[in-house]
Amino acid sequence: MNCNQVKELLMPFHDGELDPTAAAEVEATLAGCPELQSELAELSLIHAFAADAFAATAPEVDLSGVYGGVMARIAAEDAEAAASPAMIEGVRVQREDAGPGLVERIGAWFNELFRLQRPLTALVAAAAVIALVAGVWFTGSQSNSDGDKVDGGDGFATIDNGAKRRGREGEVAVKNARVEAIASKGEVKVITFDDSDDEPLVLWHVVEGEGVSMPDGNSNGTKGL
Amino acid sequence: MFKTFITVALTVGLLGAPGAVLASDGGELTAVTMAGARADIDVVVIHATKAGAVDPALAGLANTLKRAFKGYVGFQKLDEQRAALDEGASHKLTLANGSELAYKFVGTDAEGFLQVHIEVGGLRSTVRVKDGGTFFQAGRGYQDGMIVLAFRAKLAR
């Protein structure tokens, strides 16, 4: 089992849903995956946060910290993604938003909510939080539809603060073609493109050491991938 | 898993109409709706190099190849496989560099796009392509160049 495989099992591992053998394997692998250890710690913190935030009865729930918590987590994930270097193999995506979408992240957060022992309270709180974040969600949806387009600039994904970053492992590089959408379906990227465009779609999968780099007409720094 | 399902179902239910926006934004793959479709999927295996010429057998693709793979001038056809695949059926072949390519005709969707799933050398992707559309997969090294796969997917009539 490697770090990527463990990542998929992190949530059930955290919740004690794995069988003892799988749990032991995850635990052993985790020792060599510092990033996942941080993620596991974050899961525990969020779980504790959610439990604290919704321990009161529904009418008395104080949601003042919830919105901030959600947004802080999203901001932290964005910052982490912006700082992360290329992880491997040069399989990367050229779009503005290479990380999980806002909806996915809020969905994951709601998943935490429903782990509470008081589901009714959690349900009411979830509905309230939905109302709070709806505006942000719509904003995120709007930007996501734009963000899936190929970056026409130097080829690196662009994030809000103008910094550049590479994609993550498993992402697909799509160059030149006018891509209409890139969606995630499990580990698989689903790519829609307009083949009436002059430039055909190319899915690049470049492995370092094989002597291949993405050809480029504008020296965008793709060498070494 | 059940909790996740409930969470997603509740979230979509509460948000109502925006769920459709999610689908159109590419956050989720829309359901494959057309049953019983069959597609001809043509895969041409090409060796691209930075020297040499275009194989006459690739004359029909020459301009597209040169445009898509700037810096490469030599394109030699190594293999071509045409598979008529029913919805959900897949086909495999071993490439010259030893990698195994598997591709599957997933089906068509409500918009008439064909969905072709490919797995090769650790890359797993599904491409939605218009009927008769062509796309490429490239980047894996082979000898002094790289392997390029040209896919053309067309509904069988």
Short mmCIF file of C-alpha atoms in Angstrom, two decimals:
data_model
loop_
_atom_site.label_atom_id
_atom_site.label_comp_id
_atom_site.label_asym_id
_atom_site.label_seq_id
_atom_site.Cartn_x
_atom_site.Cartn_y
_atom_site.Cartn_z
CA MET A 1 0.00 0.00 0.00
CA ASN A 2 1.38 3.41 -0.89
CA CYS A 3 0.56 6.93 0.27
CA ASN A 4 -1.96 7.49 -2.51
CA GLN A 5 -3.84 4.33 -1.67
CA VAL A 6 -3.84 5.24 1.98
CA LYS A 7 -5.21 8.68 1.15
CA GLU A 8 -8.35 7.03 -0.21
CA LEU A 9 -8.77 5.14 3.04
CA LEU A 10 -7.97 7.98 5.39
CA MET A 11 -11.58 8.86 6.19
CA PRO A 12 -12.75 5.33 6.99
CA PHE A 13 -9.51 4.76 8.89
CA HIS A 14 -10.13 7.86 10.94
CA ASP A 15 -13.68 6.69 11.67
CA GLY A 16 -12.59 3.19 12.61
CA GLU A 17 -14.52 1.67 9.73
CA LEU A 18 -11.68 -0.43 8.33
CA ASP A 19 -11.18 -4.05 9.22
CA PRO A 20 -8.21 -4.69 11.50
CA THR A 21 -5.96 -5.92 8.71
CA ALA A 22 -6.59 -2.91 6.49
CA ALA A 23 -6.31 -0.58 9.45
CA ALA A 24 -2.94 -2.05 10.35
CA GLU A 25 -1.73 -1.62 6.78
CA VAL A 26 -2.88 1.97 6.69
CA GLU A 27 -1.22 2.67 10.01
CA ALA A 28 2.04 1.16 8.87
CA THR A 29 2.03 3.13 5.62
CA LEU A 30 1.06 6.35 7.36
CA ALA A 31 4.37 6.34 9.20
CA GLY A 32 6.07 7.14 5.92
CA CYS A 33 3.57 9.71 4.68
CA PRO A 34 3.98 12.98 6.60
CA GLU A 35 1.44 14.75 4.46
CA LEU A 36 -1.20 12.19 5.25
CA GLN A 37 -0.35 12.36 8.91
CA SER A 38 -1.17 16.06 8.75
CA GLU A 39 -4.37 15.32 6.93
CA LEU A 40 -5.34 12.78 9.55
CA ALA A 41 -4.65 15.30 12.28
CA GLU A 42 -6.77 17.81 10.42
CA LEU A 43 -9.61 15.33 10.20
CA SER A 44 -9.49 14.85 13.94
CA LEU A 45 -9.51 18.59 14.51
CA ILE A 46 -12.46 19.09 12.21
CA HIS A 47 -14.33 16.29 13.86
CA ALA A 48 -13.74 17.88 17.24
CA PHE A 49 -14.69 21.27 15.88
CA ALA A 50 -17.93 19.97 14.45
CA ALA A 51 -18.78 18.15 17.65
CA ASP A 52 -18.20 21.30 19.68
CA ALA A 53 -20.03 23.57 17.31
CA PHE A 54 -23.18 21.50 17.29
CA ALA A 55 -23.34 20.16 20.78
CA ALA A 56 -26.16 22.55 21.69
CA THR A 57 -29.82 21.95 20.88
CA ALA A 58 -30.93 23.17 17.52
CA PRO A 59 -32.58 26.46 18.51
CA GLU A 60 -29.51 27.47 20.48
CA VAL A 61 -26.91 26.54 17.93
CA ASP A 62 -24.40 29.30 17.45
CA LEU A 63 -23.34 29.23 13.84
CA SER A 64 -21.11 32.25 14.07
CA GLY A 65 -17.99 30.12 14.08
CA VAL A 66 -19.15 27.62 11.51
CA TYR A 67 -19.05 29.82 8.46
CA GLY A 68 -15.63 31.07 9.43
CA GLY A 69 -14.49 27.51 10.04
CA VAL A 70 -15.61 26.35 6.63
CA MET A 71 -14.04 29.29 4.88
CA ALA A 72 -10.85 29.01 6.90
CA ARG A 73 -10.52 25.39 5.93
CA ILE A 74 -11.07 26.21 2.28
CA ALA A 75 -8.52 28.99 2.46
CA ALA A 76 -6.04 26.66 4.14
CA GLU A 77 -6.52 24.05 1.43
CA ASP A 78 -6.02 26.66 -1.27
CA ALA A 79 -2.84 27.85 0.39
CA GLU A 80 -1.56 24.30 0.72
CA ALA A 81 -2.33 23.55 -2.90
CA ALA A 82 -0.60 26.72 -4.01
CA ALA A 83 2.52 25.78 -2.11
CA SER A 84 2.66 22.14 -3.12
CA PRO A 85 5.36 21.20 -5.61
CA ALA A 86 4.88 18.73 -8.43
CA MET A 87 4.54 15.37 -6.77
CA ILE A 88 5.56 13.04 -9.57
CA GLU A 89 5.53 11.98 -13.07
CA GLY A 90 4.61 15.23 -14.69
CA VAL A 91 1.01 14.39 -15.28
CA ARG A 92 -0.57 17.70 -14.79
CA VAL A 93 -3.51 19.77 -15.68
CA GLN A 94 -3.59 23.18 -17.20
CA ARG A 95 -6.55 24.87 -15.72
CA GLU A 96 -7.03 27.43 -13.05
CA ASP A 97 -8.57 25.26 -10.39
CA ALA A 98 -6.77 21.97 -10.11
CA GLY A 99 -7.90 21.20 -6.59
CA PRO A 100 -11.22 19.84 -5.41
CA GLY A 101 -14.08 22.18 -6.07
CA LEU A 102 -15.79 24.25 -3.46
CA VAL A 103 -18.82 21.99 -3.56
CA GLU A 104 -16.69 18.91 -2.98
CA ARG A 105 -15.03 20.52 -0.01
CA ILE A 106 -18.25 21.70 1.53
CA GLY A 107 -19.70 18.26 0.86
CA ALA A 108 -16.79 16.67 2.70
CA TRP A 109 -17.34 19.03 5.54
CA PHE A 110 -21.02 18.10 5.73
CA ASN A 111 -19.92 14.53 5.84
CA GLU A 112 -18.22 15.39 9.07
CA LEU A 113 -21.40 16.92 10.38
CA PHE A 114 -23.33 13.72 10.01
CA ARG A 115 -20.90 11.85 12.13
CA LEU A 116 -22.32 13.61 15.15
CA GLN A 117 -24.27 11.71 17.68
CA ARG A 118 -27.19 14.10 17.41
CA PRO A 119 -28.26 13.81 13.81
CA LEU A 120 -31.31 16.05 14.14
CA THR A 121 -29.21 18.88 15.45
CA ALA A 122 -26.72 18.26 12.72
CA LEU A 123 -29.47 18.28 10.11
CA VAL A 124 -30.81 21.63 11.23
CA ALA A 125 -27.32 23.01 11.44
CA ALA A 126 -26.49 21.68 8.00
CA ALA A 127 -29.51 23.40 6.48
CA ALA A 128 -28.50 26.65 8.13
CA VAL A 129 -24.94 26.33 6.93
CA ILE A 130 -26.18 25.66 3.41
CA ALA A 131 -28.02 28.95 3.51
CA LEU A 132 -24.89 30.68 4.77
CA VAL A 133 -22.59 29.33 2.15
CA ALA A 134 -25.01 29.32 -0.78
CA GLY A 135 -23.74 32.64 -2.04
CA VAL A 136 -20.18 31.45 -1.87
CA TRP A 137 -21.16 28.23 -3.58
CA PHE A 138 -22.70 30.07 -6.49
CA THR A 139 -19.59 32.16 -6.78
CA GLY A 140 -17.48 29.02 -6.73
CA SER A 141 -19.63 27.37 -9.37
CA GLN A 142 -19.28 30.35 -11.61
CA SER A 143 -15.55 30.50 -11.32
CA ASN A 144 -15.26 26.75 -11.74
CA SER A 145 -16.93 26.85 -15.10
CA ASP A 146 -14.29 29.30 -16.21
CA GLY A 147 -11.49 27.63 -14.33
CA ASP A 148 -11.69 24.44 -16.33
CA LYS A 149 -10.57 26.17 -19.46
CA VAL A 150 -7.02 25.75 -20.58
CA ASP A 151 -4.71 28.41 -19.38
CA GLY A 152 -3.71 30.20 -22.51
CA GLY A 153 -0.69 31.78 -20.88
CA ASP A 154 2.50 30.07 -19.92
CA GLY A 155 0.88 26.73 -19.29
CA PHE A 156 0.96 26.55 -15.56
CA ALA A 157 -2.17 26.60 -13.51
CA THR A 158 -2.86 30.06 -12.17
CA ILE A 159 -4.21 30.71 -8.75
CA ASP A 160 -5.83 33.79 -7.33
CA ASN A 161 -2.72 35.44 -5.96
CA GLY A 162 -1.01 35.20 -9.31
CA ALA A 163 1.47 32.54 -8.24
CA LYS A 164 2.06 29.53 -10.42
CA ARG A 165 1.85 25.96 -9.43
CA ARG A 166 1.97 22.58 -11.00
CA GLY A 167 -0.81 20.09 -10.95
CA ARG A 168 -1.03 17.13 -8.69
CA GLU A 169 -0.36 13.50 -9.29
CA GLY A 170 -2.94 11.92 -11.50
CA GLU A 171 -4.01 15.08 -13.16
CA VAL A 172 -4.18 15.20 -16.88
CA ALA A 173 -2.31 17.64 -18.99
CA VAL A 174 -4.34 19.07 -21.77
CA LYS A 175 -2.60 21.47 -24.02
CA ASN A 176 -3.76 23.83 -26.69
CA ALA A 177 -7.16 22.31 -27.31
CA ARG A 178 -10.19 24.25 -26.18
CA VAL A 179 -11.31 22.22 -23.25
CA GLU A 180 -14.84 22.82 -22.12
CA ALA A 181 -14.75 20.89 -18.88
CA ILE A 182 -12.65 18.59 -16.79
CA ALA A 183 -14.61 16.70 -14.21
CA SER A 184 -13.55 14.14 -11.67
CA LYS A 185 -15.20 10.78 -11.55
CA GLY A 186 -13.35 8.93 -8.86
CA GLU A 187 -9.75 8.80 -9.94
CA VAL A 188 -10.65 9.38 -13.54
CA LYS A 189 -10.71 12.75 -15.21
CA VAL A 190 -13.50 13.22 -17.67
CA ILE A 191 -12.55 15.67 -20.36
CA THR A 192 -14.87 17.41 -22.72
CA PHE A 193 -13.43 19.40 -25.55
CA ASP A 194 -14.39 21.17 -28.67
CA ASP A 195 -12.81 19.33 -31.55
CA SER A 196 -14.00 21.92 -34.00
CA ASP A 197 -11.18 24.01 -32.65
CA ASP A 198 -8.00 24.13 -34.70
CA GLU A 199 -5.94 22.47 -32.02
CA PRO A 200 -6.68 18.83 -31.27
CA LEU A 201 -6.93 17.51 -27.76
CA VAL A 202 -3.83 15.78 -26.44
CA LEU A 203 -3.77 13.98 -23.12
CA TRP A 204 -0.19 14.21 -21.97
CA HIS A 205 1.26 11.65 -19.65
CA VAL A 206 4.93 12.41 -19.34
CA VAL A 207 7.15 10.42 -17.03
CA GLU A 208 10.36 11.95 -15.86
CA GLY A 209 13.42 10.12 -17.11
CA GLU A 210 11.92 8.91 -20.36
CA GLY A 211 13.32 11.84 -22.28
CA VAL A 212 10.02 13.29 -23.33
CA SER A 213 8.79 16.75 -22.55
CA MET A 214 5.64 18.46 -23.60
CA PRO A 215 6.48 20.31 -26.78
CA ASP A 216 5.86 23.93 -26.48
CA GLY A 217 5.88 26.95 -28.70
CA ASN A 218 6.21 29.54 -25.99
CA SER A 219 8.85 28.18 -23.61
CA ASN A 220 6.49 27.70 -20.76
CA GLY A 221 8.76 25.78 -18.47
CA THR A 222 7.40 22.33 -19.11
CA LYS A 223 10.84 20.79 -19.31
CA GLY A 224 11.65 18.16 -16.76
CA LEU A 225 8.13 16.86 -16.60
CA MET B 1 -20.29 5.16 2.57
CA PHE B 2 -23.96 5.31 3.53
CA LYS B 3 -23.35 8.51 5.41
CA THR B 4 -21.67 9.97 2.38
CA PHE B 5 -24.62 9.00 0.21
CA ILE B 6 -27.08 10.56 2.63
CA THR B 7 -24.96 13.68 2.81
CA VAL B 8 -24.76 14.09 -0.93
CA ALA B 9 -28.45 13.31 -1.41
CA LEU B 10 -29.47 15.81 1.25
CA THR B 11 -27.16 18.49 -0.06
CA VAL B 12 -28.41 18.12 -3.61
CA GLY B 13 -31.99 18.01 -2.41
CA LEU B 14 -31.62 21.13 -0.32
CA LEU B 15 -29.85 23.03 -3.01
CA GLY B 16 -32.36 21.94 -5.64
CA ALA B 17 -31.81 23.58 -8.99
CA PRO B 18 -28.14 24.36 -8.49
CA GLY B 19 -27.53 20.61 -8.76
CA ALA B 20 -28.07 20.96 -12.46
CA VAL B 21 -25.53 23.75 -12.51
CA LEU B 22 -23.08 21.40 -10.86
CA ALA B 23 -23.51 18.88 -13.63
CA SER B 24 -23.13 21.40 -16.38
CA ASP B 25 -20.07 22.83 -14.69
CA GLY B 26 -18.36 19.52 -14.97
CA GLY B 27 -18.40 18.75 -11.29
CA GLU B 28 -20.12 15.47 -11.97
CA LEU B 29 -20.31 13.33 -15.01
CA THR B 30 -23.80 13.35 -16.43
CA ALA B 31 -25.43 9.99 -16.70
CA VAL B 32 -25.02 7.93 -19.82
CA THR B 33 -28.48 7.77 -21.24
CA MET B 34 -28.46 6.19 -24.66
CA ALA B 35 -28.60 2.43 -24.42
CA GLY B 36 -27.37 -0.10 -26.90
CA ALA B 37 -25.01 2.17 -28.78
CA ARG B 38 -22.07 0.78 -30.70
CA ALA B 39 -18.99 2.65 -31.76
CA ASP B 40 -16.06 2.17 -34.08
CA ILE B 41 -12.96 3.22 -32.23
CA ASP B 42 -9.87 3.49 -34.35
CA VAL B 43 -6.52 3.70 -32.60
CA VAL B 44 -3.37 4.51 -34.55
CA VAL B 45 -0.11 3.93 -32.71
CA ILE B 46 2.51 6.40 -33.86
CA HIS B 47 6.21 6.82 -33.10
CA ALA B 48 6.97 10.53 -32.98
CA THR B 49 10.57 11.69 -33.29
CA LYS B 50 12.41 14.96 -33.64
CA ALA B 51 13.99 13.85 -36.89
CA GLY B 52 12.73 12.02 -39.94
CA ALA B 53 9.59 12.37 -41.98
CA VAL B 54 5.91 11.61 -41.91
CA ASP B 55 4.96 8.09 -42.82
CA PRO B 56 2.84 8.18 -45.99
CA ALA B 57 0.39 5.97 -44.15
CA LEU B 58 -0.26 8.92 -41.87
CA ALA B 59 -0.78 11.46 -44.61
CA GLY B 60 -4.32 12.12 -43.48
CA LEU B 61 -3.12 13.03 -39.99
CA ALA B 62 0.10 14.80 -40.95
CA ASN B 63 -1.06 18.37 -40.52
CA THR B 64 -2.84 17.64 -37.28
CA LEU B 65 0.18 15.83 -35.88
CA LYS B 66 2.56 18.63 -36.75
CA ARG B 67 0.27 21.18 -35.22
CA ALA B 68 -0.31 19.20 -32.05
CA PHE B 69 3.26 18.05 -31.52
CA LYS B 70 5.43 21.02 -32.26
CA GLY B 71 9.11 20.09 -32.28
CA TYR B 72 8.40 16.63 -33.64
CA VAL B 73 8.78 16.13 -37.35
CA GLY B 74 9.00 12.37 -37.75
CA PHE B 75 5.83 10.34 -37.41
CA GLN B 76 5.88 6.65 -38.18
CA LYS B 77 2.84 4.45 -37.96
CA LEU B 78 3.55 1.44 -35.76
CA ASP B 79 0.14 -0.14 -35.55
CA GLU B 80 -3.53 0.48 -36.11
CA GLN B 81 -6.43 -1.23 -34.45
CA ARG B 82 -10.07 -0.72 -35.22
CA ALA B 83 -12.55 -2.15 -32.77
CA ALA B 84 -16.31 -2.07 -33.04
CA LEU B 85 -17.31 -1.86 -29.41
CA ASP B 86 -20.70 -2.20 -27.85
CA GLU B 87 -21.50 0.06 -24.97
CA GLY B 88 -19.36 -1.01 -22.02
CA ALA B 89 -17.05 -3.17 -24.12
CA SER B 90 -13.32 -2.68 -24.13
CA HIS B 91 -10.31 -3.58 -26.21
CA LYS B 92 -6.66 -4.05 -25.27
CA LEU B 93 -3.41 -3.96 -27.10
CA THR B 94 0.25 -3.94 -26.18
CA LEU B 95 2.20 -0.94 -27.37
CA ALA B 96 5.70 -0.97 -28.79
CA ASN B 97 7.13 0.36 -25.53
CA GLY B 98 5.61 -2.55 -23.63
CA SER B 99 2.74 -0.61 -22.09
CA GLU B 100 -0.69 -2.06 -22.30
CA LEU B 101 -3.43 0.14 -23.68
CA ALA B 102 -7.02 -0.56 -22.78
CA TYR B 103 -9.84 1.52 -24.10
CA LYS B 104 -13.53 1.22 -23.54
CA PHE B 105 -16.59 2.65 -25.19
CA VAL B 106 -18.44 3.85 -22.13
CA GLY B 107 -21.51 4.98 -24.05
CA THR B 108 -23.13 8.10 -25.33
CA ASP B 109 -24.80 10.81 -23.35
CA ALA B 110 -27.84 12.94 -23.86
CA GLU B 111 -25.86 15.44 -25.88
CA GLY B 112 -24.68 12.79 -28.27
CA PHE B 113 -21.09 12.78 -27.09
CA LEU B 114 -19.26 9.48 -27.11
CA GLN B 115 -17.42 8.65 -23.92
CA VAL B 116 -14.18 6.79 -24.39
CA HIS B 117 -12.22 5.62 -21.38
CA ILE B 118 -8.53 4.94 -21.84
CA GLU B 119 -5.99 3.38 -19.52
CA VAL B 120 -2.35 3.32 -20.47
CA GLY B 121 0.82 3.40 -18.42
CA GLY B 122 -0.89 4.73 -15.32
CA LEU B 123 -3.03 7.30 -17.09
CA ARG B 124 -6.74 6.77 -16.69
CA SER B 125 -9.05 9.21 -18.37
CA THR B 126 -12.40 9.39 -19.99
CA VAL B 127 -12.85 11.69 -22.92
CA ARG B 128 -16.17 12.98 -24.14
CA VAL B 129 -15.82 13.34 -27.82
CA LYS B 130 -18.19 14.36 -30.56
CA ASP B 131 -19.24 11.68 -33.01
CA GLY B 132 -16.35 11.27 -35.42
CA GLY B 133 -13.98 13.28 -33.26
CA THR B 134 -10.26 12.65 -32.89
CA PHE B 135 -8.03 13.09 -29.87
CA PHE B 136 -4.51 12.07 -28.93
CA GLN B 137 -2.66 10.61 -26.01
CA ALA B 138 1.07 11.18 -25.84
CA GLY B 139 4.11 11.64 -23.68
CA ARG B 140 5.52 8.19 -22.96
CA GLY B 141 9.01 7.62 -24.24
CA TYR B 142 9.93 5.11 -26.86
CA GLN B 143 13.39 4.75 -28.38
CA ASP B 144 14.46 8.23 -29.48
CA GLY B 145 10.99 9.70 -29.37
CA MET B 146 7.62 9.02 -27.90
CA ILE B 147 4.49 7.05 -28.50
CA VAL B 148 1.47 8.97 -29.77
CA LEU B 149 -1.95 7.37 -29.82
CA ALA B 150 -4.52 8.83 -32.15
CA PHE B 151 -8.10 7.93 -31.25
CA ARG B 152 -11.07 8.41 -33.51
CA ALA B 153 -14.48 7.51 -32.19
CA LYS B 154 -17.54 7.26 -34.36
CA LEU B 155 -20.94 5.79 -33.75
CA ALA B 156 -21.59 2.71 -35.81
CA ARG B 157 -24.58 3.22 -38.10
#
